[in-house]
Tab-separated table of C-alpha atoms and ligand atoms in Angstrom:
chain	number	residue	atom	x	y	z
A	1	MET	CA	91.611	79.090	100.369
A	2	SER	CA	94.324	80.113	102.778
A	3	ARG	CA	93.926	83.707	103.878
A	4	ARG	CA	96.856	86.064	104.358
A	5	ARG	CA	97.254	86.999	108.017
A	6	LEU	CA	97.139	90.756	108.590
A	7	GLY	CA	98.444	92.749	111.515
A	8	VAL	CA	96.679	96.121	111.570
A	9	LEU	CA	98.521	98.927	113.357
A	10	ILE	CA	96.480	101.850	114.630
A	11	SER	CA	96.881	104.916	116.816
A	12	GLY	CA	93.353	106.308	117.066
A	13	ARG	CA	89.837	106.252	115.662
A	14	GLY	CA	90.236	103.101	113.597
A	15	SER	CA	87.722	103.770	110.829
A	16	ASN	CA	90.019	102.207	108.209
A	17	LEU	CA	90.447	99.244	110.545
A	18	ALA	CA	86.642	99.014	110.712
A	19	ALA	CA	86.468	99.005	106.906
A	20	LEU	CA	89.005	96.166	106.785
A	21	ILE	CA	87.123	94.225	109.465
A	22	ASP	CA	83.836	94.590	107.589
A	23	THR	CA	85.338	93.586	104.256
A	24	ALA	CA	87.312	90.667	105.662
A	25	ALA	CA	84.087	89.242	107.090
A	26	ALA	CA	83.281	87.942	103.600
A	27	ALA	CA	84.237	84.294	103.257
A	28	ASP	CA	85.966	84.864	99.916
A	29	TYR	CA	88.156	87.751	101.082
A	30	PRO	CA	91.789	86.634	100.726
A	31	ALA	CA	92.966	88.051	104.073
A	32	GLU	CA	92.013	87.904	107.735
A	33	ILE	CA	92.952	90.183	110.604
A	34	ALA	CA	95.133	88.176	112.972
A	35	VAL	CA	95.779	90.999	115.445
A	36	VAL	CA	95.297	94.725	115.921
A	37	VAL	CA	98.143	96.576	117.627
A	38	SER	CA	97.855	100.103	118.962
A	39	ASN	CA	100.622	102.296	120.338
A	40	ASN	CA	97.900	104.300	122.086
A	41	PRO	CA	96.080	102.548	124.951
A	42	ASP	CA	93.078	104.862	124.477
A	43	ALA	CA	92.652	104.293	120.739
A	44	PRO	CA	88.912	103.863	120.010
A	45	GLY	CA	89.878	101.394	117.280
A	46	LEU	CA	90.846	98.849	119.957
A	47	GLU	CA	87.213	98.619	121.025
A	48	ARG	CA	86.172	98.112	117.397
A	49	ALA	CA	88.591	95.170	117.161
A	50	ARG	CA	87.363	93.594	120.377
A	51	ALA	CA	83.742	93.963	119.289
A	52	ALA	CA	84.631	91.943	116.192
A	53	GLY	CA	86.333	89.265	118.284
A	54	ILE	CA	89.826	90.254	117.131
A	55	GLU	CA	92.614	90.467	119.662
A	56	GLY	CA	93.705	94.038	120.340
A	57	VAL	CA	97.186	94.467	121.771
A	58	VAL	CA	98.583	97.697	123.213
A	59	VAL	CA	102.282	98.322	122.664
A	60	ASN	CA	102.685	101.753	124.191
A	61	HIS	CA	105.488	103.773	122.627
A	62	ARG	CA	105.837	105.775	125.841
A	63	GLY	CA	108.252	104.582	128.473
A	64	HIS	CA	110.886	103.242	126.090
A	65	ALA	CA	114.236	104.978	126.094
A	66	ARG	CA	114.942	103.779	122.569
A	67	ARG	CA	112.607	103.498	119.593
A	68	GLU	CA	114.127	100.061	118.920
A	69	ASP	CA	112.828	98.778	122.272
A	70	PHE	CA	109.271	99.777	121.339
A	71	GLU	CA	109.685	98.154	117.935
A	72	ALA	CA	111.049	94.928	119.436
A	73	LEU	CA	107.767	94.579	121.365
A	74	LEU	CA	105.804	95.415	118.233
A	75	HIS	CA	107.709	92.749	116.314
A	76	THR	CA	107.049	90.181	119.050
A	77	ALA	CA	103.300	90.910	119.039
A	78	LEU	CA	103.156	90.543	115.261
A	79	THR	CA	105.195	87.364	115.025
A	80	ALA	CA	103.273	85.821	117.955
A	81	HIS	CA	100.160	86.132	115.771
A	82	ARG	CA	101.970	84.833	112.672
A	83	VAL	CA	101.334	88.069	110.790
A	84	GLU	CA	102.297	88.011	107.111
A	85	LEU	CA	101.375	91.556	106.071
A	86	ILE	CA	101.346	94.696	108.236
A	87	CYS	CA	98.635	97.242	107.412
A	88	LEU	CA	99.197	100.689	108.861
A	89	ALA	CA	95.793	102.290	109.426
A	90	GLY	CA	96.230	105.700	110.992
A	91	PHE	CA	99.372	104.517	112.794
A	92	MET	CA	101.131	107.740	113.700
A	93	ARG	CA	104.630	106.532	114.602
A	94	LEU	CA	107.582	106.526	112.254
A	95	LEU	CA	109.312	103.152	112.074
A	96	THR	CA	113.087	102.727	112.003
A	97	PRO	CA	115.112	101.197	109.161
A	98	SER	CA	115.879	98.151	111.335
A	99	PHE	CA	112.145	97.423	111.654
A	100	PHE	CA	111.861	97.736	107.878
A	101	ASP	CA	114.711	95.267	107.499
A	102	LEU	CA	112.665	92.733	109.464
A	103	TRP	CA	109.455	93.400	107.531
A	104	SER	CA	110.844	94.385	104.168
A	105	GLY	CA	108.170	94.380	101.445
A	106	ARG	CA	105.497	93.415	103.971
A	107	ILE	CA	104.184	96.776	105.238
A	108	ILE	CA	101.492	98.823	103.520
A	109	ASN	CA	99.761	102.096	104.436
A	110	ILE	CA	96.788	104.277	103.586
A	111	HIS	CA	97.481	108.000	103.213
A	112	PRO	CA	94.877	110.758	102.758
A	113	SER	CA	96.278	112.409	99.620
A	114	LEU	CA	97.195	111.575	96.058
A	115	LEU	CA	100.874	110.844	96.718
A	116	PRO	CA	103.451	112.065	95.988
A	117	ALA	CA	101.506	115.301	96.642
A	118	PHE	CA	100.852	116.324	100.234
A	119	LYS	CA	102.954	113.970	102.303
A	120	GLY	CA	102.741	114.344	106.064
A	121	LEU	CA	99.957	115.833	108.165
A	122	ASP	CA	97.149	118.368	107.469
A	123	THR	CA	96.874	117.063	103.931
A	124	HIS	CA	93.380	118.430	103.282
A	125	ALA	CA	94.049	121.986	104.452
A	126	ARG	CA	97.221	122.068	102.348
A	127	ALA	CA	95.413	120.647	99.312
A	128	LEU	CA	92.755	123.368	99.614
A	129	ASP	CA	95.427	126.054	100.073
A	130	ALA	CA	97.065	124.817	96.879
A	131	GLY	CA	93.723	125.130	95.049
A	132	VAL	CA	93.586	121.555	93.782
A	133	ARG	CA	90.347	120.458	92.108
A	134	VAL	CA	90.978	116.756	92.636
A	135	ALA	CA	92.063	115.235	95.943
A	136	GLY	CA	92.151	111.635	97.079
A	137	CYS	CA	93.961	108.880	98.887
A	138	THR	CA	96.744	106.384	98.253
A	139	ALA	CA	97.445	102.828	99.369
A	140	HIS	CA	101.174	102.151	99.135
A	141	TYR	CA	104.002	99.985	100.344
A	142	VAL	CA	105.932	101.614	103.156
A	143	VAL	CA	109.626	102.442	102.975
A	144	PRO	CA	111.762	104.235	105.577
A	145	GLU	CA	111.139	107.636	103.915
A	146	MET	CA	107.829	109.033	105.168
A	147	ASP	CA	104.857	108.679	102.792
A	148	GLU	CA	106.961	107.265	99.994
A	149	GLY	CA	107.014	103.763	98.572
A	150	PRO	CA	105.450	101.896	95.642
A	151	ILE	CA	101.833	102.886	95.005
A	152	ILE	CA	99.349	100.016	94.985
A	153	ALA	CA	96.118	101.925	94.330
A	154	GLN	CA	94.669	105.424	94.450
A	155	ALA	CA	91.200	106.947	94.577
A	156	ALA	CA	90.416	110.468	93.376
A	157	VAL	CA	87.604	112.662	94.689
A	158	ALA	CA	86.434	116.012	93.333
A	159	VAL	CA	86.964	119.074	95.511
A	160	ALA	CA	83.748	121.081	95.890
A	161	PRO	CA	83.845	124.894	95.640
A	162	ASP	CA	82.640	125.281	99.212
A	163	ASP	CA	84.822	122.559	100.735
A	164	ASP	CA	86.696	123.157	103.957
A	165	ALA	CA	89.284	120.782	105.365
A	166	GLU	CA	86.625	118.936	107.333
A	167	SER	CA	84.214	118.322	104.465
A	168	LEU	CA	87.052	117.305	102.142
A	169	ALA	CA	88.486	114.964	104.784
A	170	ALA	CA	85.095	113.261	105.145
A	171	ARG	CA	84.824	112.703	101.378
A	172	VAL	CA	88.377	111.380	101.150
A	173	LEU	CA	87.879	109.166	104.201
A	174	ALA	CA	84.851	107.532	102.593
A	175	ALA	CA	87.096	106.770	99.602
A	176	GLU	CA	89.821	105.391	101.915
A	177	HIS	CA	87.319	102.941	103.357
A	178	ARG	CA	86.774	101.490	99.894
A	179	LEU	CA	90.319	101.813	98.605
A	180	TYR	CA	92.248	100.161	101.442
A	181	PRO	CA	90.295	96.885	101.511
A	182	HIS	CA	90.563	96.829	97.709
A	183	ALA	CA	94.357	97.297	97.846
A	184	VAL	CA	94.716	94.618	100.521
A	185	ARG	CA	92.648	92.287	98.377
A	186	LEU	CA	94.940	92.876	95.388
A	187	ILE	CA	98.074	92.181	97.439
A	188	ALA	CA	96.689	89.277	99.464
A	189	SER	CA	95.355	87.528	96.376
A	190	GLY	CA	98.636	88.026	94.513
A	191	ARG	CA	96.910	90.009	91.741
A	192	ALA	CA	99.263	92.900	92.566
A	193	ARG	CA	102.849	92.227	93.573
A	194	LEU	CA	105.911	94.167	94.640
A	195	VAL	CA	108.660	93.441	92.104
A	196	ASP	CA	111.951	95.349	92.129
A	197	GLY	CA	110.430	98.289	93.967
A	198	ARG	CA	107.405	98.655	91.682
A	199	ILE	CA	103.909	97.224	91.658
A	200	GLU	CA	103.214	94.637	89.003
A	201	ARG	CA	99.569	93.782	88.527
A	202	ASP	CA	97.285	91.627	86.508
A	203	GLY	CA	94.746	93.231	84.157
A	204	ASP	CA	93.027	96.298	85.579
A	205	GLY	CA	89.662	95.723	83.949
A	206	ALA	CA	87.719	98.645	82.551
A	207	PRO	CA	88.766	101.844	84.311
A	208	PRO	CA	86.082	104.344	85.343
A	209	PRO	CA	85.629	107.432	83.156
A	210	VAL	CA	87.967	110.381	83.585
A	211	LEU	CA	87.086	112.688	86.454
A	212	PHE	CA	86.841	116.306	85.279
A	213	ASN	CA	86.452	119.014	87.900
A	214	PRO	CA	84.855	121.419	87.090
A	215	PRO	CA	82.800	119.082	84.914
A	216	LEU	CA	82.950	119.308	81.131
A	217	GLU	CA	80.110	121.273	79.574
A	218	GLY	CA	77.883	120.263	76.691
B	1	LIG	C1	93.213	108.265	107.881
B	1	LIG	O1	92.681	109.362	107.169
B	1	LIG	C2	94.553	107.843	107.306
B	1	LIG	O2	94.613	107.976	105.917
B	1	LIG	C3	95.478	108.812	107.989
B	1	LIG	O3	95.014	108.890	109.308
B	1	LIG	C4	93.605	108.672	109.306
B	1	LIG	C5	93.302	107.595	110.311
B	1	LIG	O4	91.909	107.453	110.458
B	1	LIG	N1	96.840	108.363	107.923
B	1	LIG	C6	97.872	109.181	107.743
B	1	LIG	O5	97.771	110.392	107.702
B	1	LIG	C7	99.216	108.480	107.625
B	1	LIG	N2	100.180	109.342	107.038
B	1	LIG	P1	91.306	106.119	111.076
B	1	LIG	O6	92.021	105.874	112.414
B	1	LIG	O7	89.858	106.443	111.288
B	1	LIG	O8	91.518	105.011	110.096
């Protein structure tokens, strides 16, 4: 089996990277991490990559007069490692349309909300302010508009009555760690595909039961 070569882009902690590393360790996983690139030289995720024997490259966004110059270095690092699919994993830089032209249909992301609700930052605090009973996370293809793009997979979690942003973030993050490797598996295996701006997928199997929150009574 030939495995799709992933380039994972990070900016910080790297817990989603760690989930991908752990999942991709299985021999039958249809993707492998060819390189990890961080725009932040101090990103803890770089150490996680090195510990797993994966090359970690720093492409610092600071010190470039133009965003395109930073992205040219990013592109070079990715092509040097023959990356086929870019996985954003807590990568906190917006990419320009010219970078998307180069990598069109080959960039995916994990976002800590049920898109299209709560794009951007502070998703959990805003979800709690809005009083939602169900929160979650989304794996999606990336387009130039922030936190938009065809949705590959989502996971929903129940909001607890006493949740604060921190406790909700922890519950959603645990779901991210399962969802993102699952979404990458679907794409890398070809079981889900981007066709005309939408995701086409093979049979979904039996879906889990509906999540009611508060739970149904009786
Ligand atoms: C994750 O919660 C990810 O969904 C979020 O940043 C965190 C990175 O954590 N990404 C975004 O908000 C992108 N819009 P990690 O570095 O531990 O994976």
